[in-house]
Coordinates of N, CA, C and O in Angstrom, one line a residue:
X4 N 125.7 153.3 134.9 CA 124.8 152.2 135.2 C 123.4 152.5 134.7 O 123.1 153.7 135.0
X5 N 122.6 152.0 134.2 CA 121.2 151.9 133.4 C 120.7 151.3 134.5 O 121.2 150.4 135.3
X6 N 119.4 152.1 134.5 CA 118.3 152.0 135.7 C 117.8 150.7 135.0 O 118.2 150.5 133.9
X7 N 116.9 149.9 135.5 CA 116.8 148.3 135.2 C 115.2 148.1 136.6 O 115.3 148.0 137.8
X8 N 114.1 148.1 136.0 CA 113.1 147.5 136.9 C 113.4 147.0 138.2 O 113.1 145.8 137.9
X9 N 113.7 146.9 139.4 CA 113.8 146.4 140.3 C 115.0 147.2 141.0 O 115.0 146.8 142.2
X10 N 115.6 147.7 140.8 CA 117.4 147.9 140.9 C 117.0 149.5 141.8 O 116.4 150.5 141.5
X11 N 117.8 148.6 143.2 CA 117.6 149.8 144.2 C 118.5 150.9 144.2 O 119.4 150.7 145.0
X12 N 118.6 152.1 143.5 CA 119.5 153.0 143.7 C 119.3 154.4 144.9 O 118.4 154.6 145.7
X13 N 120.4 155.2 144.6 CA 120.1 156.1 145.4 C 119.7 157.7 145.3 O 120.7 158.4 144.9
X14 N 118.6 158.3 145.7 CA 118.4 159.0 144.7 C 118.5 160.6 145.7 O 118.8 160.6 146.9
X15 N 118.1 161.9 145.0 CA 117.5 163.2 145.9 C 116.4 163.4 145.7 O 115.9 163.3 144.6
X16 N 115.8 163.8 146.8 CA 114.1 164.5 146.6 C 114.3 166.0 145.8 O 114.7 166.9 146.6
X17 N 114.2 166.4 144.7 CA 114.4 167.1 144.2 C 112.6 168.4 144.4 O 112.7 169.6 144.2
X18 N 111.4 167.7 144.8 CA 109.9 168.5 144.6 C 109.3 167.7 145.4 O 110.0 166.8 145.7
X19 N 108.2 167.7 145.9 CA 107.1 167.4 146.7 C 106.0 168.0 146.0 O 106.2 168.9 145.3
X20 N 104.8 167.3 146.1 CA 103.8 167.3 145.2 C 102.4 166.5 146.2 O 102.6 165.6 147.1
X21 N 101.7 166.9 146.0 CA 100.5 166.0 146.9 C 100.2 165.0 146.8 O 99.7 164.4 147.8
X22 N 100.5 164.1 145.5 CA 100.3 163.2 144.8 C 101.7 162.4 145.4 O 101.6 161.2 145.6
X23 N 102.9 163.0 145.6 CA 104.3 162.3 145.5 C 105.2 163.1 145.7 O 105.0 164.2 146.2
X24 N 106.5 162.4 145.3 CA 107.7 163.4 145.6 C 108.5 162.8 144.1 O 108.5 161.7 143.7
X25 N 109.1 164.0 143.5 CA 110.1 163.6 142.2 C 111.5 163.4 142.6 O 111.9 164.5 143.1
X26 N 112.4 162.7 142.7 CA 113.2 162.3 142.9 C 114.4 162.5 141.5 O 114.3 162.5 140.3
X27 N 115.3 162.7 142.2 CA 116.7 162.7 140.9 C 117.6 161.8 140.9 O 118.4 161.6 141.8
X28 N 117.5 161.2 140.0 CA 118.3 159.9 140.1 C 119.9 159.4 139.3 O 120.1 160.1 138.3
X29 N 120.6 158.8 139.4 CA 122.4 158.6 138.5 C 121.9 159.2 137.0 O 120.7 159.3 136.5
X30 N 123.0 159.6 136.5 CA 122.6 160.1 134.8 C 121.4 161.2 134.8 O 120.6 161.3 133.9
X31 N 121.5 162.0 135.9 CA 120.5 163.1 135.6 C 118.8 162.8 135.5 O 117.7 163.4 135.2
X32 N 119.1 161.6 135.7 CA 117.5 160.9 135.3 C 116.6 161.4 136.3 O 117.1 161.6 137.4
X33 N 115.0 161.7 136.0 CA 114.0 161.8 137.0 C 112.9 161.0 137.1 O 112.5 160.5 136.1
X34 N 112.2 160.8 138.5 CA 111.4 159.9 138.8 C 110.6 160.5 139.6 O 110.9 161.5 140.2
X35 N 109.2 159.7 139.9 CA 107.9 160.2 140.8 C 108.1 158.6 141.6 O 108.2 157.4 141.2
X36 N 108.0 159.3 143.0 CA 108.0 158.2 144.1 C 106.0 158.7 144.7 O 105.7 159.7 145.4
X37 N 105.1 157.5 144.3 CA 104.0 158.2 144.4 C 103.7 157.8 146.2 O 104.4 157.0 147.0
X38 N 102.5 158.7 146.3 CA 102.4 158.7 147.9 C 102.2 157.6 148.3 O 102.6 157.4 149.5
X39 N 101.5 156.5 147.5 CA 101.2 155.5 148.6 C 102.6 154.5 148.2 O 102.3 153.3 148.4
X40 N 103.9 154.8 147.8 CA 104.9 154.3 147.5 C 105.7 154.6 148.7 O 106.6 153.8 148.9
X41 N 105.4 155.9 149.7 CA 106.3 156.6 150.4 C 106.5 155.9 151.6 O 107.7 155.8 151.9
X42 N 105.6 155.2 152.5 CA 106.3 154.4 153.6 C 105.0 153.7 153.5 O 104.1 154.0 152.7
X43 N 105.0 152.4 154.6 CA 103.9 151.2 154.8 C 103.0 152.0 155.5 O 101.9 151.5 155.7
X44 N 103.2 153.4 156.1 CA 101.8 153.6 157.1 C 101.2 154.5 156.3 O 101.7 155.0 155.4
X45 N 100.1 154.8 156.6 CA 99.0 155.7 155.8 C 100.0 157.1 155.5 O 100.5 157.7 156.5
X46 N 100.2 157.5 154.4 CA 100.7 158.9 154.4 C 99.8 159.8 153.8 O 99.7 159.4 152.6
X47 N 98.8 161.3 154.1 CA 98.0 162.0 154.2 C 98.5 163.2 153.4 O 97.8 163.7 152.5
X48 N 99.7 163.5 153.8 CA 100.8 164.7 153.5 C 102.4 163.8 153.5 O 103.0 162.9 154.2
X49 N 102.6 164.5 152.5 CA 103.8 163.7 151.9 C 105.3 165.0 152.7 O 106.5 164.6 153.0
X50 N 104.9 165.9 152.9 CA 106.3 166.3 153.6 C 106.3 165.4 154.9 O 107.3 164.8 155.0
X51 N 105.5 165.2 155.8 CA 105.7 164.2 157.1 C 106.6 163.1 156.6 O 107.2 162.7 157.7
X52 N 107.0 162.7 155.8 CA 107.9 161.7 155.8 C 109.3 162.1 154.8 O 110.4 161.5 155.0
X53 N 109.2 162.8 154.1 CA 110.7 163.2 152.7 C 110.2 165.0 152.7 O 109.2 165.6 152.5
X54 N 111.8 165.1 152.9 CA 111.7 166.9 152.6 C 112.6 166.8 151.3 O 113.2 165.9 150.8
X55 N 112.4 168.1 150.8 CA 113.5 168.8 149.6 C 115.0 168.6 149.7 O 115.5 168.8 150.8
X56 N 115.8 168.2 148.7 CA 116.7 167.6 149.2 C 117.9 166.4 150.1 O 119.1 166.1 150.2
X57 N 116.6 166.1 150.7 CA 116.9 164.8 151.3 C 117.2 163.3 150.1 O 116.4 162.9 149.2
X58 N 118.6 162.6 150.5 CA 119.0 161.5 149.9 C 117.7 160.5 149.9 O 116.9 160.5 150.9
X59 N 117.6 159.8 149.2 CA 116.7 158.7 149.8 C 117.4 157.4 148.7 O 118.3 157.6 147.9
X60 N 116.7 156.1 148.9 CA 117.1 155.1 148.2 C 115.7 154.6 147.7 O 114.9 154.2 148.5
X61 N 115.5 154.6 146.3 CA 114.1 154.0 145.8 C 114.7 152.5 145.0 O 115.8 152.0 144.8
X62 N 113.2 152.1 144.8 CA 113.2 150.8 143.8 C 112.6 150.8 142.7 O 111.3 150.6 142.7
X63 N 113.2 150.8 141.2 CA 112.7 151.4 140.3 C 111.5 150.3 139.8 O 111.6 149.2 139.2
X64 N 110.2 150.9 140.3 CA 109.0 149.7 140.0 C 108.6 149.6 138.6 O 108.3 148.4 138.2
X65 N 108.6 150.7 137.5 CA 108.6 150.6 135.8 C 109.0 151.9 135.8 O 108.9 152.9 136.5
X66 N 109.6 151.1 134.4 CA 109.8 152.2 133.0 C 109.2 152.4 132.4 O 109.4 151.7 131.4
X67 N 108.2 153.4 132.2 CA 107.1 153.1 130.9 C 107.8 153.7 129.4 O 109.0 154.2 129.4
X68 N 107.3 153.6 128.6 CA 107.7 153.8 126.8 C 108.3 155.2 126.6 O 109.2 155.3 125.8
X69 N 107.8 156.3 127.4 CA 107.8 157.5 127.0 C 109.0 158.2 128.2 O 109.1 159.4 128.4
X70 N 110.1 156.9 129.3 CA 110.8 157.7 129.7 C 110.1 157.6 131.2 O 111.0 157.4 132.0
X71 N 109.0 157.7 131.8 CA 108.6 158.1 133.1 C 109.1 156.6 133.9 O 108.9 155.4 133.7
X72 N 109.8 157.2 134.8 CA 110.3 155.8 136.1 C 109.4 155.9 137.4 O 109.2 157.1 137.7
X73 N 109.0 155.4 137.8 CA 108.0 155.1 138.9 C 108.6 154.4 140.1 O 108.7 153.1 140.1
X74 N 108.8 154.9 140.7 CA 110.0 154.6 142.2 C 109.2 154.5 143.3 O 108.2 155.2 143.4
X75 N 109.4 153.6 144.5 CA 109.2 153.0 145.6 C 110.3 153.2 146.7 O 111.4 152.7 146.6
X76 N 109.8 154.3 148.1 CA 110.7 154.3 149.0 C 110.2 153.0 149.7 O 111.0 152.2 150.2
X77 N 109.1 152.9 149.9 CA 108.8 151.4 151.2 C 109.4 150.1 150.6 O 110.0 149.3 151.3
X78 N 109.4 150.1 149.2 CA 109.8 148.7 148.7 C 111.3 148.5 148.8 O 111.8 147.4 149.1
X79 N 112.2 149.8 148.5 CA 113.8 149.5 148.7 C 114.0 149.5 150.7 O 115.1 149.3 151.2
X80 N 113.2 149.7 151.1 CA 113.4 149.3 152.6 C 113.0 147.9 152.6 O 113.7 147.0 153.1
X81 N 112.0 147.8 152.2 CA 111.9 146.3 152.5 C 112.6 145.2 152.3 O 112.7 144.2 153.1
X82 N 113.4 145.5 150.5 CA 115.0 144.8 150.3 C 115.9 144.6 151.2 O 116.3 143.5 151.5
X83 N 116.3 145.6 151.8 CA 117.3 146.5 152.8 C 117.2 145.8 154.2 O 118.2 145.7 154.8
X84 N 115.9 145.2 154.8 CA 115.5 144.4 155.9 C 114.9 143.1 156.1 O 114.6 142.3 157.0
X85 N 114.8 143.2 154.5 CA 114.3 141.4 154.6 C 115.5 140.2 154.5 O 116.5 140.2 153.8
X86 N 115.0 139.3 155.1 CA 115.9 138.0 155.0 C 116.4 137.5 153.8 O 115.9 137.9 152.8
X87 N 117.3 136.8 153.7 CA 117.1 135.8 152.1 C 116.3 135.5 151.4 O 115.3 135.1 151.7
X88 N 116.6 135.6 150.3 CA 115.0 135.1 149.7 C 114.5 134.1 149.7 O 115.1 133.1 149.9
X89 N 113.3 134.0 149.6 CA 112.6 132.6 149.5 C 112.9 131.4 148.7 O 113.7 131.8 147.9
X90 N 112.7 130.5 148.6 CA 113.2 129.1 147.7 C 111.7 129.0 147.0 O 110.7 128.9 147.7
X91 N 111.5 129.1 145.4 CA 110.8 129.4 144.7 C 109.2 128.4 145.6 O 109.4 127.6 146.5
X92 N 108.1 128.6 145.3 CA 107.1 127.7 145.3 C 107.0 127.3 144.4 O 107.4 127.7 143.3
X93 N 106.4 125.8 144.8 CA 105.6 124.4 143.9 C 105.0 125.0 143.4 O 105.1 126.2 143.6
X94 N 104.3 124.6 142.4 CA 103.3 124.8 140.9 C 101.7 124.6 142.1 O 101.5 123.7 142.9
X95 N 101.0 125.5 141.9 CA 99.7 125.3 142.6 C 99.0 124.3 141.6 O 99.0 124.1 140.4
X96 N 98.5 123.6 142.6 CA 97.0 122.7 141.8 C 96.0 123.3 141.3 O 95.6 124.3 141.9
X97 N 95.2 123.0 140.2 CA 94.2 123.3 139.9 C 92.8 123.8 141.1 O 92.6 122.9 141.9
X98 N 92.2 124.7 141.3 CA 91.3 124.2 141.9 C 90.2 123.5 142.1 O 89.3 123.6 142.9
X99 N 90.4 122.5 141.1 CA 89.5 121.4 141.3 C 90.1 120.1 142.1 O 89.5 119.2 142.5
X100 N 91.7 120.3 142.2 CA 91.7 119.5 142.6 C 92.6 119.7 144.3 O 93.3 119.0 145.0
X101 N 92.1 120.8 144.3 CA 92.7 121.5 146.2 C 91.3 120.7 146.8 O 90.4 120.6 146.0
X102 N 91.3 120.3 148.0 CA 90.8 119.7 149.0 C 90.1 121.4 149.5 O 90.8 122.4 149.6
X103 N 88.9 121.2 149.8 CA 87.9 122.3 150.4 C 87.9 122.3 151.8 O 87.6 121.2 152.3
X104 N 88.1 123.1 152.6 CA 88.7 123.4 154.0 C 88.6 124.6 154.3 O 89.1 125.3 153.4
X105 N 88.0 125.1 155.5 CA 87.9 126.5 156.0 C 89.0 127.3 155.9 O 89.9 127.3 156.7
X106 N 89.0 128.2 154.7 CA 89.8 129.4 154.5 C 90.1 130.4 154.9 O 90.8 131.2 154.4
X107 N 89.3 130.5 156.1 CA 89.4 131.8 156.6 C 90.3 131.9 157.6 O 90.5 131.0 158.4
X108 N 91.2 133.2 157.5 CA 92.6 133.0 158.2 C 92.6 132.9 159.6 O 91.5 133.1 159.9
X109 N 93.3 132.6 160.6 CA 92.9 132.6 161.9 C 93.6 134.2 162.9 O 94.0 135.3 162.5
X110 N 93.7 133.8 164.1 CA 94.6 135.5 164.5 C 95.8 135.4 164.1 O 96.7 134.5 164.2
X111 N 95.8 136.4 163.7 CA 97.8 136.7 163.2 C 97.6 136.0 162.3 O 98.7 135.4 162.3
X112 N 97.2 135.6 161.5 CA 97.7 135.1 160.2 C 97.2 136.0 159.1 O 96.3 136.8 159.2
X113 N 98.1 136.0 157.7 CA 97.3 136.9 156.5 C 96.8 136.0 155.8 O 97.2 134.9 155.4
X114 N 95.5 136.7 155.4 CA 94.5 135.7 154.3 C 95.1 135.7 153.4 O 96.1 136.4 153.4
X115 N 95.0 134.9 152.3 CA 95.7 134.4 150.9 C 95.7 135.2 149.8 O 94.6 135.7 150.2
X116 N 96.0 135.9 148.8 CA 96.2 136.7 148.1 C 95.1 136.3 147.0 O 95.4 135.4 146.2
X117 N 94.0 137.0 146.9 CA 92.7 136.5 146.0 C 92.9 137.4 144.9 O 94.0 138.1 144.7
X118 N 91.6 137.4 144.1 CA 91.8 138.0 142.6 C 91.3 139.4 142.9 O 91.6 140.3 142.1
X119 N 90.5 139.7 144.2 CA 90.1 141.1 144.7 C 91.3 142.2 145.0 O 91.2 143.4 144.8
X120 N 92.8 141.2 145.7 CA 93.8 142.0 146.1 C 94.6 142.6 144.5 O 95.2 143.7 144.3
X121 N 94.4 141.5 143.5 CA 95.0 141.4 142.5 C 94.4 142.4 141.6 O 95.2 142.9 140.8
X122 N 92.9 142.6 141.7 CA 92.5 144.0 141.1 C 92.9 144.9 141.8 O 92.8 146.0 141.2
X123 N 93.3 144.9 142.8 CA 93.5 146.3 144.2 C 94.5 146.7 143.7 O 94.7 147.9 143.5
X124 N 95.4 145.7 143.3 CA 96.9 146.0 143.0 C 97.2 146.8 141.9 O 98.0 147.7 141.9
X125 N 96.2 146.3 140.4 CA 96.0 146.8 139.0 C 95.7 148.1 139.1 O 96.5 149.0 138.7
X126 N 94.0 148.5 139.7 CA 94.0 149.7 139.8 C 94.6 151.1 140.4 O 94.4 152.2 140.0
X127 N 96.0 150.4 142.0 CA 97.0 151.6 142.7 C 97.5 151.5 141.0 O 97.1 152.3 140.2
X128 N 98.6 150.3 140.4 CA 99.0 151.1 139.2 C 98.3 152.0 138.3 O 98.9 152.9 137.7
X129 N 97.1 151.6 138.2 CA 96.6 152.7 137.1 C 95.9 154.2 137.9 O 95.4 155.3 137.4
X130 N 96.0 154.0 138.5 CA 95.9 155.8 139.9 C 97.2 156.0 139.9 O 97.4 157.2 140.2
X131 N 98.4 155.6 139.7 CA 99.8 156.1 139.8 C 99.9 156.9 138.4 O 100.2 158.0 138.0
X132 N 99.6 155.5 137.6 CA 100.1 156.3 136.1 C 99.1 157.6 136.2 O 99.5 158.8 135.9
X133 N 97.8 157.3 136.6 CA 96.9 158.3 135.8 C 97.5 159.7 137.1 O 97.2 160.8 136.7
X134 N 98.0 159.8 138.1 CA 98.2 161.2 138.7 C 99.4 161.6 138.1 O 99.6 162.8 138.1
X135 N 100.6 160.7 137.6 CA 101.7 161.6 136.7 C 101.1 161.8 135.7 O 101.1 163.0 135.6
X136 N 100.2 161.2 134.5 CA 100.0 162.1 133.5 C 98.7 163.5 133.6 O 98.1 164.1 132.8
X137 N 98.6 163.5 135.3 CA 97.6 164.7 135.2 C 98.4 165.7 135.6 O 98.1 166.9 135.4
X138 N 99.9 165.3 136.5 CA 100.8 166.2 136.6 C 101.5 166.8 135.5 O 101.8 168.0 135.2
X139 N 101.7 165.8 134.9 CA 102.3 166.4 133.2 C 101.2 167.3 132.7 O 101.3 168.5 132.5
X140 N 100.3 166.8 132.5 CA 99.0 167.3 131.8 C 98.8 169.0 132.6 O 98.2 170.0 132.0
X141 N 99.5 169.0 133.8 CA 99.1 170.6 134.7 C 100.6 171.1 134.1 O 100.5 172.1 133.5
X142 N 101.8 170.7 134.2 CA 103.2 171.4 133.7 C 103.0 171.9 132.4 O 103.5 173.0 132.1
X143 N 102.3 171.1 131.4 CA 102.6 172.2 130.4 C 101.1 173.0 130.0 O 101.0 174.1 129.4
X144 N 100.4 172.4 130.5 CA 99.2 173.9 130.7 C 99.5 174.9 131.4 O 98.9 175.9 131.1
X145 N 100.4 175.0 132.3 CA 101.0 176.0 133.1 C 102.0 176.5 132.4 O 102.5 177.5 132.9
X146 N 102.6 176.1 131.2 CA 104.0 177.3 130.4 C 102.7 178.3 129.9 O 101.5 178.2 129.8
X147 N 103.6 179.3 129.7 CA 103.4 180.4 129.4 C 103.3 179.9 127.5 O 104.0 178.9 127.2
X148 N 102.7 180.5 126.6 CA 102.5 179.9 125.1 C 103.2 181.5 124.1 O 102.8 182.6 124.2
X149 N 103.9 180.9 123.5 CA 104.2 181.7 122.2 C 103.6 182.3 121.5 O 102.7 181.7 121.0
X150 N 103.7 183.3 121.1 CA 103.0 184.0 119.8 C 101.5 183.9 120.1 O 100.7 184.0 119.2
X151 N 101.3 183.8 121.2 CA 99.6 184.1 121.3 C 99.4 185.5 122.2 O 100.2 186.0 123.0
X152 N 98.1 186.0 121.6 CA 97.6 187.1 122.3 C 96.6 187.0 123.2 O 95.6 186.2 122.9
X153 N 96.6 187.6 124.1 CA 95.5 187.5 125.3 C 94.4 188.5 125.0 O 93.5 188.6 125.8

């Protein structure tokens, strides 16, 4: 089975990392489940929630070009307990032509998903990519090098 964007499989914590946990997934494949991927509540330290070896079920969030998969434990729970899916939404109106009305959410309700949440969103991806390639960037500064003298 070919891992596929969204496709909840089942994986092992193979490392823990401050940043995350790498995970081993069908076909020998490996993946980083990053910390704030690990559950919906604040996680500080990543053993509090996934030890070494423990099974877990992620959601493959991307594949990037070079091979790295980027996995979600809170998101394949969320699959796992949510209802049916939703029945697509209507095409939004322009905003010129939405009627102007107090937007501000009331108790218990969530405010609307703005272009602030939508940069919030861009930047966790680019803090994910950028701590696996500082993790790569520390794996092979850390081999030991050939033919060189100290």
């Amino acid at each position: 089975m070919a891992l596929e964007i969204g496709s909840v499989v089942e994986g092992k914590i193979t490392s823990i990392a401050k940043f995350g946990a790498f995970v081993l997934l069908p076909e020998g494949k490996s993946g980083l489940v990053h910390i704030s991927e690990i559950a919906n509540a604040f996680v500080s330290d990543v053993n509090e929630f996934v030890q070494v070896g423990q099974s877990v079920k992620v959601r493959v969030l991307n594949i990037s070009e070079d091979g790295k998969i980027n996995l979600s434990i809170k998101r394949a729970e969320e699959q796992s307990a949510a209802a049916p899916a939703r029945p697509p939404r209507a095409p939004r109106r322009p905003e010129s032509e939405r009627p102007r009305e107090n937007t501000a959410p009331r108790m218990g309700e969530v405010a609307p998903r703005s272009e602030n949440q939508e940069f919030e969103d861009k930047l966790k991806k680019f803090m994910q990519e950028s701590d696996s390639r500082i993790a790569d960037n520390r794996l092979y500064a850390d081999r030991p090098r050939r033919g060189r003298k100290h």
